[in-house]
mmCIF file of C-alpha atoms in Angstrom:
data_model
loop_
_atom_site.group_PDB
_atom_site.id
_atom_site.type_symbol
_atom_site.label_atom_id
_atom_site.label_comp_id
_atom_site.label_asym_id
_atom_site.label_seq_id
_atom_site.Cartn_x
_atom_site.Cartn_y
_atom_site.Cartn_z
ATOM 1 C CA MET A 187 0.237 -14.765 -15.585
ATOM 2 C CA PHE A 188 -0.531 -11.185 -16.721
ATOM 3 C CA GLU A 189 1.063 -11.522 -20.132
ATOM 4 C CA ASN A 190 -1.623 -13.898 -21.319
ATOM 5 C CA SER A 191 -4.551 -12.041 -19.527
ATOM 6 C CA PRO A 192 -7.308 -10.547 -21.716
ATOM 7 C CA ASN A 193 -7.862 -6.742 -21.816
ATOM 8 C CA ILE A 194 -4.482 -6.035 -20.222
ATOM 9 C CA ALA A 195 -3.261 -3.816 -23.047
ATOM 10 C CA ASN A 196 -5.385 -0.898 -21.961
ATOM 11 C CA ILE A 197 -3.305 -0.495 -18.770
ATOM 12 C CA LEU A 198 0.163 -0.939 -20.103
ATOM 13 C CA PRO A 199 2.583 0.505 -19.790
ATOM 14 C CA MET A 200 2.516 2.830 -16.762
ATOM 15 C CA GLN A 201 5.907 3.491 -15.096
ATOM 16 C CA HIS A 202 6.143 4.021 -11.392
ATOM 17 C CA HIS A 203 6.628 7.850 -11.685
ATOM 18 C CA GLU A 204 3.472 8.017 -13.827
ATOM 19 C CA VAL A 205 1.482 6.047 -11.266
ATOM 20 C CA ARG A 206 2.685 8.403 -8.474
ATOM 21 C CA LYS A 207 1.863 11.570 -10.492
ATOM 22 C CA LYS A 208 -1.556 10.259 -11.689
ATOM 23 C CA PHE A 209 -2.570 9.413 -8.146
ATOM 24 C CA LEU A 210 -1.523 12.791 -6.698
ATOM 25 C CA ASP A 211 -2.995 14.729 -9.627
ATOM 26 C CA PHE A 212 -6.328 12.879 -9.215
ATOM 27 C CA PHE A 213 -6.818 13.881 -5.657
ATOM 28 C CA HIS A 214 -5.325 17.329 -5.985
ATOM 29 C CA LYS A 215 -7.977 18.069 -8.623
ATOM 30 C CA ARG A 216 -10.538 17.011 -6.059
ATOM 31 C CA GLY A 217 -9.465 19.546 -3.512
ATOM 32 C CA HIS A 218 -6.801 17.526 -1.549
ATOM 33 C CA ALA A 219 -3.689 19.271 -0.284
ATOM 34 C CA ILE A 220 -0.533 17.154 -1.215
ATOM 35 C CA ILE A 221 1.514 16.784 1.848
ATOM 36 C CA PRO A 222 5.032 15.255 2.083
ATOM 37 C CA SER A 223 5.860 11.905 3.547
ATOM 38 C CA ALA A 224 6.697 11.873 7.152
ATOM 39 C CA SER A 225 9.958 10.304 8.378
ATOM 40 C CA LEU A 226 10.165 6.567 8.983
ATOM 41 C CA ILE A 227 10.991 7.528 12.560
ATOM 42 C CA PRO A 228 7.586 8.350 14.276
ATOM 43 C CA GLU A 229 7.224 11.620 15.930
ATOM 44 C CA ASN A 230 5.892 11.585 19.438
ATOM 45 C CA ASP A 231 4.762 7.943 19.160
ATOM 46 C CA PRO A 232 6.853 5.630 21.380
ATOM 47 C CA SER A 233 4.516 2.696 20.743
ATOM 48 C CA VAL A 234 6.220 1.700 17.491
ATOM 49 C CA LEU A 235 9.771 1.852 16.199
ATOM 50 C CA PHE A 236 8.852 2.864 12.710
ATOM 51 C CA THR A 237 6.108 4.492 10.675
ATOM 52 C CA THR A 238 4.062 1.377 9.742
ATOM 53 C CA ALA A 239 0.982 2.882 7.924
ATOM 54 C CA GLY A 240 0.068 5.923 5.897
ATOM 55 C CA MET A 241 -2.367 7.176 8.500
ATOM 56 C CA GLN A 242 0.024 6.879 11.402
ATOM 57 C CA PRO A 243 1.493 10.421 11.208
ATOM 58 C CA LEU A 244 -2.033 11.800 10.984
ATOM 59 C CA VAL A 245 -3.490 10.171 14.072
ATOM 60 C CA PRO A 246 -3.774 13.433 16.054
ATOM 61 C CA TYR A 247 -5.820 14.900 13.219
ATOM 62 C CA LEU A 248 -8.006 11.853 12.815
ATOM 63 C CA LEU A 249 -8.701 12.262 16.564
ATOM 64 C CA GLY A 250 -9.960 15.807 15.975
ATOM 65 C CA GLN A 251 -6.962 18.219 15.929
ATOM 66 C CA ALA A 252 -7.141 20.685 13.045
ATOM 67 C CA HIS A 253 -4.570 19.947 10.331
ATOM 68 C CA PRO A 254 -2.748 23.121 9.014
ATOM 69 C CA GLU A 255 -3.364 22.098 5.355
ATOM 70 C CA GLY A 256 -7.129 21.520 5.702
ATOM 71 C CA VAL A 257 -9.617 18.685 5.798
ATOM 72 C CA ARG A 258 -8.612 16.936 2.553
ATOM 73 C CA LEU A 259 -5.072 15.462 2.317
ATOM 74 C CA ALA A 260 -3.172 13.102 0.061
ATOM 75 C CA ASN A 261 0.384 11.732 -0.141
ATOM 76 C CA LEU A 262 2.605 8.642 -0.446
ATOM 77 C CA GLN A 263 3.903 7.735 2.854
ATOM 78 C CA LYS A 264 7.161 5.890 3.526
ATOM 79 C CA CYS A 265 6.556 2.812 5.772
ATOM 80 C CA VAL A 266 8.497 -0.081 7.312
ATOM 81 C CA ARG A 267 6.977 -3.249 8.631
ATOM 82 C CA THR A 268 9.219 -6.085 9.812
ATOM 83 C CA VAL A 269 6.491 -8.332 11.184
ATOM 84 C CA ASP A 270 6.472 -10.290 7.867
ATOM 85 C CA ILE A 271 10.236 -10.354 7.479
ATOM 86 C CA ASP A 272 10.342 -14.085 7.066
ATOM 87 C CA GLY A 273 7.936 -13.771 4.215
ATOM 88 C CA ILE A 274 10.196 -11.601 2.088
ATOM 89 C CA GLY A 275 11.108 -13.230 -1.162
ATOM 90 C CA ASP A 276 7.476 -14.004 -2.230
ATOM 91 C CA ASN A 277 5.552 -11.974 -4.774
ATOM 92 C CA THR A 278 4.101 -9.244 -2.579
ATOM 93 C CA HIS A 279 5.808 -8.729 0.778
ATOM 94 C CA ALA A 280 8.308 -5.908 1.423
ATOM 95 C CA THR A 281 9.851 -4.476 4.605
ATOM 96 C CA PHE A 282 9.903 -0.958 3.137
ATOM 97 C CA PHE A 283 6.939 0.241 1.049
ATOM 98 C CA GLU A 284 5.048 3.365 0.146
ATOM 99 C CA MET A 285 1.405 3.742 0.967
ATOM 100 C CA MET A 286 -0.735 5.865 -1.326
ATOM 101 C CA GLY A 287 -3.367 7.567 0.779
ATOM 102 C CA ASN A 288 -6.032 10.275 0.749
ATOM 103 C CA TRP A 289 -7.795 11.480 3.857
ATOM 104 C CA SER A 290 -10.971 13.274 4.742
ATOM 105 C CA LEU A 291 -10.880 14.828 8.167
ATOM 106 C CA GLY A 292 -14.555 15.201 8.960
ATOM 107 C CA ASP A 293 -15.427 16.205 5.383
ATOM 108 C CA TYR A 294 -16.622 13.679 2.773
ATOM 109 C CA PHE A 295 -17.383 10.177 3.864
ATOM 110 C CA LYS A 296 -18.400 6.747 2.458
ATOM 111 C CA GLU A 297 -20.188 7.613 -0.818
ATOM 112 C CA ASP A 298 -17.589 10.064 -2.207
ATOM 113 C CA ALA A 299 -14.590 7.941 -0.918
ATOM 114 C CA ILE A 300 -15.905 4.791 -2.748
ATOM 115 C CA LYS A 301 -16.866 6.609 -5.942
ATOM 116 C CA TRP A 302 -13.477 8.260 -6.120
ATOM 117 C CA SER A 303 -11.711 5.043 -5.466
ATOM 118 C CA PHE A 304 -13.582 3.363 -8.292
ATOM 119 C CA GLU A 305 -12.932 6.284 -10.551
ATOM 120 C CA LEU A 306 -9.226 6.326 -9.769
ATOM 121 C CA LEU A 307 -8.925 2.595 -10.394
ATOM 122 C CA THR A 308 -10.983 2.451 -13.652
ATOM 123 C CA SER A 309 -10.899 5.826 -15.489
ATOM 124 C CA LYS A 310 -8.733 5.719 -18.543
ATOM 125 C CA GLU A 311 -8.430 9.520 -18.650
ATOM 126 C CA GLU A 312 -7.679 10.395 -14.986
ATOM 127 C CA GLY A 313 -7.044 7.089 -13.318
ATOM 128 C CA PHE A 314 -5.300 3.805 -13.822
ATOM 129 C CA GLY A 315 -7.574 2.392 -16.463
ATOM 130 C CA LEU A 316 -8.318 -0.975 -14.828
ATOM 131 C CA ASP A 317 -11.095 -3.080 -16.141
ATOM 132 C CA PRO A 318 -14.187 -2.704 -13.837
ATOM 133 C CA GLN A 319 -15.336 -6.183 -14.918
ATOM 134 C CA ARG A 320 -12.368 -7.587 -12.887
ATOM 135 C CA LEU A 321 -13.191 -5.853 -9.580
ATOM 136 C CA TYR A 322 -14.502 -7.509 -6.389
ATOM 137 C CA VAL A 323 -15.196 -5.770 -3.098
ATOM 138 C CA THR A 324 -15.647 -6.665 0.586
ATOM 139 C CA CYS A 325 -17.615 -4.837 3.263
ATOM 140 C CA PHE A 326 -17.908 -5.158 7.101
ATOM 141 C CA GLU A 327 -20.512 -7.704 8.159
ATOM 142 C CA GLY A 328 -21.136 -6.049 11.512
ATOM 143 C CA ASP A 329 -20.601 -7.065 15.144
ATOM 144 C CA GLU A 330 -21.107 -5.770 18.690
ATOM 145 C CA ASN A 331 -18.959 -2.615 17.879
ATOM 146 C CA ALA A 332 -20.636 -1.429 14.619
ATOM 147 C CA PRO A 333 -23.591 -2.418 12.427
ATOM 148 C CA ARG A 334 -23.403 -4.202 9.050
ATOM 149 C CA ASP A 335 -22.078 -1.733 6.485
ATOM 150 C CA GLU A 336 -25.044 -1.537 4.159
ATOM 151 C CA GLU A 337 -24.235 1.996 3.162
ATOM 152 C CA SER A 338 -20.937 1.015 1.509
ATOM 153 C CA ALA A 339 -22.522 -2.057 -0.070
ATOM 154 C CA GLY A 340 -25.333 0.134 -1.449
ATOM 155 C CA THR A 341 -22.864 2.531 -2.967
ATOM 156 C CA TRP A 342 -21.059 -0.380 -4.649
ATOM 157 C CA ARG A 343 -24.317 -1.765 -6.023
ATOM 158 C CA GLU A 344 -25.106 1.527 -7.659
ATOM 159 C CA ILE A 345 -21.598 1.822 -9.157
ATOM 160 C CA PHE A 346 -21.642 -1.709 -10.577
ATOM 161 C CA LYS A 347 -25.096 -1.284 -12.038
ATOM 162 C CA LYS A 348 -24.117 1.945 -13.689
ATOM 163 C CA HIS A 349 -21.103 0.317 -15.296
ATOM 164 C CA ASN A 350 -22.815 -2.941 -16.258
ATOM 165 C CA VAL A 351 -20.684 -5.004 -13.870
ATOM 166 C CA THR A 352 -22.836 -8.092 -13.350
ATOM 167 C CA GLY A 353 -22.616 -11.179 -11.160
ATOM 168 C CA GLU A 354 -21.982 -11.494 -7.376
ATOM 169 C CA ARG A 355 -19.221 -8.965 -6.535
ATOM 170 C CA ILE A 356 -19.826 -7.766 -2.917
ATOM 171 C CA TYR A 357 -19.042 -9.955 0.023
ATOM 172 C CA PHE A 358 -19.624 -9.153 3.714
ATOM 173 C CA MET A 359 -16.729 -10.128 5.966
ATOM 174 C CA PRO A 360 -15.971 -10.126 9.731
ATOM 175 C CA ALA A 361 -13.846 -7.620 11.653
ATOM 176 C CA SER A 362 -10.760 -9.824 11.075
ATOM 177 C CA LYS A 363 -10.997 -8.884 7.492
ATOM 178 C CA ASN A 364 -12.827 -5.594 7.226
ATOM 179 C CA TRP A 365 -12.004 -3.566 10.369
ATOM 180 C CA TRP A 366 -8.839 -1.524 10.590
ATOM 181 C CA SER A 367 -7.041 0.091 13.447
ATOM 182 C CA PRO A 368 -3.317 1.112 13.976
ATOM 183 C CA GLY A 369 -3.178 -0.954 17.181
ATOM 184 C CA ASP A 370 -4.886 -1.219 20.529
ATOM 185 C CA ASN A 371 -5.326 2.528 20.829
ATOM 186 C CA GLY A 372 -6.519 5.230 18.447
ATOM 187 C CA PRO A 373 -8.916 5.754 15.537
ATOM 188 C CA CYS A 374 -10.493 2.770 13.914
ATOM 189 C CA GLY A 375 -13.433 1.659 11.852
ATOM 190 C CA PRO A 376 -14.897 -0.604 9.217
ATOM 191 C CA ASP A 377 -13.450 -0.752 5.769
ATOM 192 C CA THR A 378 -14.338 -1.755 2.214
ATOM 193 C CA GLU A 379 -11.614 -3.396 0.222
ATOM 194 C CA MET A 380 -11.235 -3.670 -3.537
ATOM 195 C CA PHE A 381 -9.771 -6.730 -5.188
ATOM 196 C CA TYR A 382 -8.577 -7.101 -8.824
ATOM 197 C CA ASP A 383 -8.765 -10.307 -10.862
ATOM 198 C CA LEU A 384 -5.160 -10.950 -11.991
ATOM 199 C CA THR A 385 -6.220 -13.756 -14.321
ATOM 200 C CA GLY A 386 -8.786 -11.935 -16.387
ATOM 201 C CA THR A 387 -10.940 -15.088 -16.351
ATOM 202 C CA LEU A 388 -13.235 -14.286 -13.379
ATOM 203 C CA ILE A 389 -15.257 -11.547 -14.933
ATOM 204 C CA LYS A 390 -18.693 -13.131 -14.579
ATOM 205 C CA GLY A 391 -18.848 -12.898 -10.770
ATOM 206 C CA LEU A 392 -18.053 -15.386 -7.990
ATOM 207 C CA SER A 393 -19.918 -16.915 -5.087
ATOM 208 C CA LYS A 394 -18.504 -15.979 -1.686
ATOM 209 C CA GLN A 395 -16.848 -19.365 -1.416
ATOM 210 C CA GLU A 396 -15.321 -19.088 -4.953
ATOM 211 C CA TYR A 397 -14.124 -15.559 -4.099
ATOM 212 C CA MET A 398 -12.364 -16.692 -0.954
ATOM 213 C CA LYS A 399 -10.717 -19.568 -2.774
ATOM 214 C CA ALA A 400 -9.412 -17.082 -5.532
ATOM 215 C CA ASP A 401 -8.134 -14.741 -2.788
ATOM 216 C CA GLU A 402 -6.292 -17.677 -1.074
ATOM 217 C CA GLU A 403 -4.735 -18.622 -4.409
ATOM 218 C CA GLN A 404 -3.813 -14.997 -5.211
ATOM 219 C CA LYS A 405 -5.970 -14.989 -8.344
ATOM 220 C CA VAL A 406 -7.439 -11.792 -6.943
ATOM 221 C CA VAL A 407 -5.284 -9.299 -5.103
ATOM 222 C CA GLU A 408 -6.270 -6.372 -2.834
ATOM 223 C CA ILE A 409 -5.532 -3.158 -4.716
ATOM 224 C CA TRP A 410 -7.356 -0.445 -2.691
ATOM 225 C CA ASN A 411 -8.870 0.042 0.752
ATOM 226 C CA ASP A 412 -11.301 2.661 2.142
ATOM 227 C CA VAL A 413 -11.269 2.865 6.000
ATOM 228 C CA PHE A 414 -14.156 4.704 7.522
ATOM 229 C CA MET A 415 -12.657 5.903 10.880
ATOM 230 C CA GLU A 416 -15.481 7.037 13.068
ATOM 231 C CA TYR A 417 -14.683 4.956 16.173
ATOM 232 C CA GLU A 418 -12.000 5.110 18.854
ATOM 233 C CA LYS A 419 -10.233 2.180 20.460
ATOM 234 C CA LYS A 420 -8.611 2.173 23.884
ATOM 235 C CA ASP A 421 -6.730 -0.717 25.390
ATOM 236 C CA GLY A 422 -7.977 -2.987 22.667
ATOM 237 C CA LYS A 423 -11.681 -2.154 23.077
ATOM 238 C CA VAL A 424 -13.898 0.211 20.964
ATOM 239 C CA ILE A 425 -15.037 2.862 23.468
ATOM 240 C CA GLY A 426 -17.210 4.988 21.251
ATOM 241 C CA LYS A 427 -17.271 7.347 18.279
ATOM 242 C CA LEU A 428 -14.816 9.982 17.231
ATOM 243 C CA LYS A 429 -15.654 13.733 17.040
ATOM 244 C CA ASN A 430 -15.588 13.493 13.225
ATOM 245 C CA LYS A 431 -16.349 10.867 10.558
ATOM 246 C CA ASN A 432 -13.028 10.387 8.784
ATOM 247 C CA VAL A 433 -11.773 8.585 5.668
ATOM 248 C CA ASP A 434 -8.398 6.875 5.480
ATOM 249 C CA THR A 435 -8.004 5.519 1.930
ATOM 250 C CA GLY A 436 -5.020 3.863 0.496
ATOM 251 C CA SER A 437 -3.030 1.128 -1.155
ATOM 252 C CA GLY A 438 0.517 -0.226 -1.479
ATOM 253 C CA PHE A 439 2.312 1.649 -4.208
ATOM 254 C CA GLU A 440 4.497 -1.319 -5.223
ATOM 255 C CA ARG A 441 1.564 -3.680 -5.572
ATOM 256 C CA VAL A 442 -0.420 -1.171 -7.731
ATOM 257 C CA CYS A 443 2.587 -0.763 -9.918
ATOM 258 C CA ALA A 444 2.845 -4.485 -10.283
ATOM 259 C CA VAL A 445 -0.753 -4.715 -11.480
ATOM 260 C CA LEU A 446 -0.461 -1.798 -13.788
ATOM 261 C CA GLN A 447 2.781 -3.105 -15.304
ATOM 262 C CA GLY A 448 1.449 -6.593 -15.902
ATOM 263 C CA LYS A 449 3.634 -8.284 -13.294
ATOM 264 C CA ASP A 450 2.703 -11.008 -10.813
ATOM 265 C CA ASN A 451 5.325 -9.760 -8.270
ATOM 266 C CA ILE A 452 6.661 -6.386 -7.157
ATOM 267 C CA PHE A 453 10.289 -7.234 -7.827
ATOM 268 C CA GLU A 454 9.689 -7.204 -11.659
ATOM 269 C CA THR A 455 8.353 -3.675 -11.640
ATOM 270 C CA ASP A 456 10.462 -0.732 -12.723
ATOM 271 C CA ILE A 457 10.714 0.302 -9.038
ATOM 272 C CA PHE A 458 13.096 -2.574 -8.486
ATOM 273 C CA SER A 459 14.612 -2.919 -11.935
ATOM 274 C CA GLU A 460 17.924 -1.125 -11.275
ATOM 275 C CA LEU A 461 18.335 -2.640 -7.865
ATOM 276 C CA MET A 462 17.538 -6.161 -9.065
ATOM 277 C CA LYS A 463 20.365 -5.905 -11.572
ATOM 278 C CA VAL A 464 22.786 -5.514 -8.664
ATOM 279 C CA SER A 465 21.082 -8.249 -6.495
ATOM 280 C CA LYS A 466 21.135 -10.749 -9.368
ATOM 281 C CA SER A 467 24.932 -10.415 -9.420
ATOM 282 C CA LEU A 468 24.998 -11.241 -5.660
ATOM 283 C CA GLY A 469 22.608 -14.145 -5.289
ATOM 284 C CA SER A 470 22.054 -17.190 -7.495
ATOM 285 C CA ASN A 471 18.358 -17.946 -6.713
ATOM 286 C CA THR A 472 15.233 -15.792 -7.077
ATOM 287 C CA LYS A 473 14.307 -15.657 -3.304
ATOM 288 C CA SER A 474 17.804 -14.629 -2.220
ATOM 289 C CA GLN A 475 17.938 -11.980 -4.935
ATOM 290 C CA ARG A 476 14.599 -10.542 -3.712
ATOM 291 C CA ILE A 477 15.714 -10.596 -0.087
ATOM 292 C CA ILE A 478 18.933 -8.699 -0.952
ATOM 293 C CA ALA A 479 17.090 -6.112 -2.931
ATOM 294 C CA ASP A 480 14.336 -5.621 -0.309
ATOM 295 C CA HIS A 481 16.630 -5.431 2.647
ATOM 296 C CA MET A 482 19.163 -3.106 0.968
ATOM 297 C CA ARG A 483 16.320 -0.786 -0.107
ATOM 298 C CA THR A 484 14.907 -0.677 3.497
ATOM 299 C CA ALA A 485 18.318 -0.165 4.963
ATOM 300 C CA VAL A 486 19.085 2.784 2.690
ATOM 301 C CA PHE A 487 15.855 4.436 3.526
ATOM 302 C CA MET A 488 16.319 3.851 7.274
ATOM 303 C CA ILE A 489 19.774 5.392 7.182
ATOM 304 C CA GLY A 490 18.465 8.202 5.008
ATOM 305 C CA ASP A 491 16.028 9.100 7.838
ATOM 306 C CA GLY A 492 18.686 9.017 10.507
ATOM 307 C CA VAL A 493 18.788 5.374 11.795
ATOM 308 C CA ILE A 494 22.278 4.016 12.476
ATOM 309 C CA PRO A 495 23.224 0.390 13.305
ATOM 310 C CA SER A 496 23.204 -0.491 16.954
ATOM 311 C CA ASN A 497 22.310 -3.288 19.326
ATOM 312 C CA THR A 498 18.917 -1.962 20.308
ATOM 313 C CA ASP A 499 15.621 -0.792 18.906
ATOM 314 C CA ARG A 500 15.707 0.704 15.328
ATOM 315 C CA GLY A 501 19.473 0.239 15.070
ATOM 316 C CA TYR A 502 19.057 -3.463 15.790
ATOM 317 C CA ILE A 503 16.414 -3.850 13.088
ATOM 318 C CA LEU A 504 18.731 -2.037 10.611
ATOM 319 C CA ARG A 505 21.635 -4.365 11.543
ATOM 320 C CA ARG A 506 19.390 -7.411 11.159
ATOM 321 C CA LEU A 507 18.373 -6.356 7.714
ATOM 322 C CA ILE A 508 21.895 -5.717 6.649
ATOM 323 C CA ARG A 509 22.993 -9.150 7.993
ATOM 324 C CA ARG A 510 20.151 -10.969 6.282
ATOM 325 C CA ALA A 511 21.033 -9.282 3.017
ATOM 326 C CA VAL A 512 24.632 -10.324 3.348
ATOM 327 C CA PHE A 513 23.682 -13.911 4.425
ATOM 328 C CA ASN A 514 21.684 -14.266 1.139
ATOM 329 C CA THR A 515 24.573 -13.328 -1.086
ATOM 330 C CA ASP A 516 26.479 -16.295 -2.576
ATOM 331 C CA LEU A 517 29.806 -15.047 -1.134
ATOM 332 C CA ARG A 518 28.263 -14.161 2.299
ATOM 333 C CA SER A 519 29.759 -10.697 1.797
ATOM 334 C CA LEU A 520 29.045 -7.289 0.386
ATOM 335 C CA SER A 521 31.911 -5.269 -1.093
ATOM 336 C CA LYS A 522 31.963 -1.558 -0.979
ATOM 337 C CA ILE A 523 31.598 -1.593 -4.785
ATOM 338 C CA LYS A 524 28.348 -3.571 -4.561
ATOM 339 C CA ILE A 525 26.990 -1.429 -1.661
ATOM 340 C CA THR A 526 27.771 1.630 -3.836
ATOM 341 C CA GLU A 527 25.932 0.057 -6.829
ATOM 342 C CA CYS A 528 22.861 -0.599 -4.630
ATOM 343 C CA ILE A 529 22.760 2.916 -3.323
ATOM 344 C CA ASP A 530 23.203 4.431 -6.740
ATOM 345 C CA ALA A 531 20.455 2.219 -8.096
ATOM 346 C CA LEU A 532 18.115 3.479 -5.399
ATOM 347 C CA ILE A 533 19.121 7.088 -5.912
ATOM 348 C CA CYS A 534 18.440 6.700 -9.622
ATOM 349 C CA THR A 535 15.013 5.433 -8.852
ATOM 350 C CA TYR A 536 13.951 7.875 -6.155
ATOM 351 C CA GLU A 537 16.054 11.011 -6.581
ATOM 352 C CA GLU A 538 13.173 13.124 -7.844
ATOM 353 C CA VAL A 539 10.973 12.144 -4.892
ATOM 354 C CA TYR A 540 13.323 11.611 -1.954
ATOM 355 C CA THR A 541 16.145 14.112 -2.436
ATOM 356 C CA ASN A 542 17.740 13.287 0.973
ATOM 357 C CA LEU A 543 19.067 9.983 -0.512
ATOM 358 C CA LYS A 544 21.304 11.854 -3.023
ATOM 359 C CA LEU A 545 22.315 14.371 -0.412
ATOM 360 C CA LYS A 546 23.327 11.590 2.009
ATOM 361 C CA ARG A 547 25.055 9.442 -0.583
ATOM 362 C CA ASP A 548 28.488 9.715 1.072
ATOM 363 C CA THR A 549 26.959 8.880 4.429
ATOM 364 C CA LEU A 550 25.089 5.861 3.033
ATOM 365 C CA ILE A 551 28.223 4.422 1.488
#
């Protein structure tokens, strides 16, 4: 798909380590403290087994507690989500992923967050160099909890006008699409999402109906999201506003790398290249190869953060992933040699970022 897309040359190639560095440098230059990823095992949060979103470790600070590093933060957070485990093997789903995020804790709000998101995505000097003519955005349409987000839409109109992006580009969507919260309790709020035209053929704008069809057909893909957390939810209901107006901005690292490397799936990016070499020797069809690679990657990161196989809770999820990986091999088995090859492939990919993998190599094997 990408190989035949127009104007793709200006964003190729950008390897995963370059994407990571460019993102962190961009926000560090704009006054954000770069904080490390928290563990996959949540601290003081019994409501979930794993860290499932970039903002999850920061909930106390989004609720008003002062963060020791200040009011502007950025990082790549390790996450695990198993709710979509049956969807693994398609182009975009992964049980383990990294979430790129930047946060404002009562500092800047909608206008700056949106302008910086656009600049990061489109700047050829400091950002990812994506074509602004291929961007589409959604905003919250409003309901009983919060009004229609005209402020975000107005900022987008100014940006598109300044950069000569014409045609219908902004769509108001309901809470099911443009309201984000970590669950039934905690900080929440409306968001504005950015979508990128993968085909390079939708640059003249789309009606709302055409846009929704393109989204369903994955001709456009979500590449960034700005959540404006100024509300609090309790027991599933919005109960009022937070002490501060916060920004929770982010995107899936693997998905961004796929777009920037001209791939239509995350498994053909250089993030997975070494691991896929091993999985291709274990499974004879594409879906099985992807499941093996995904599940082995997740298992290694879980063990690296202290999870061990068991019959309950996190240990059960780990066992389930390992079993599914084994089931998808042609021989229904994983030799120690192949396990070692998987671990070494992951260490090779991540050793400069997650040093604990190399330190725990013997334990992992």
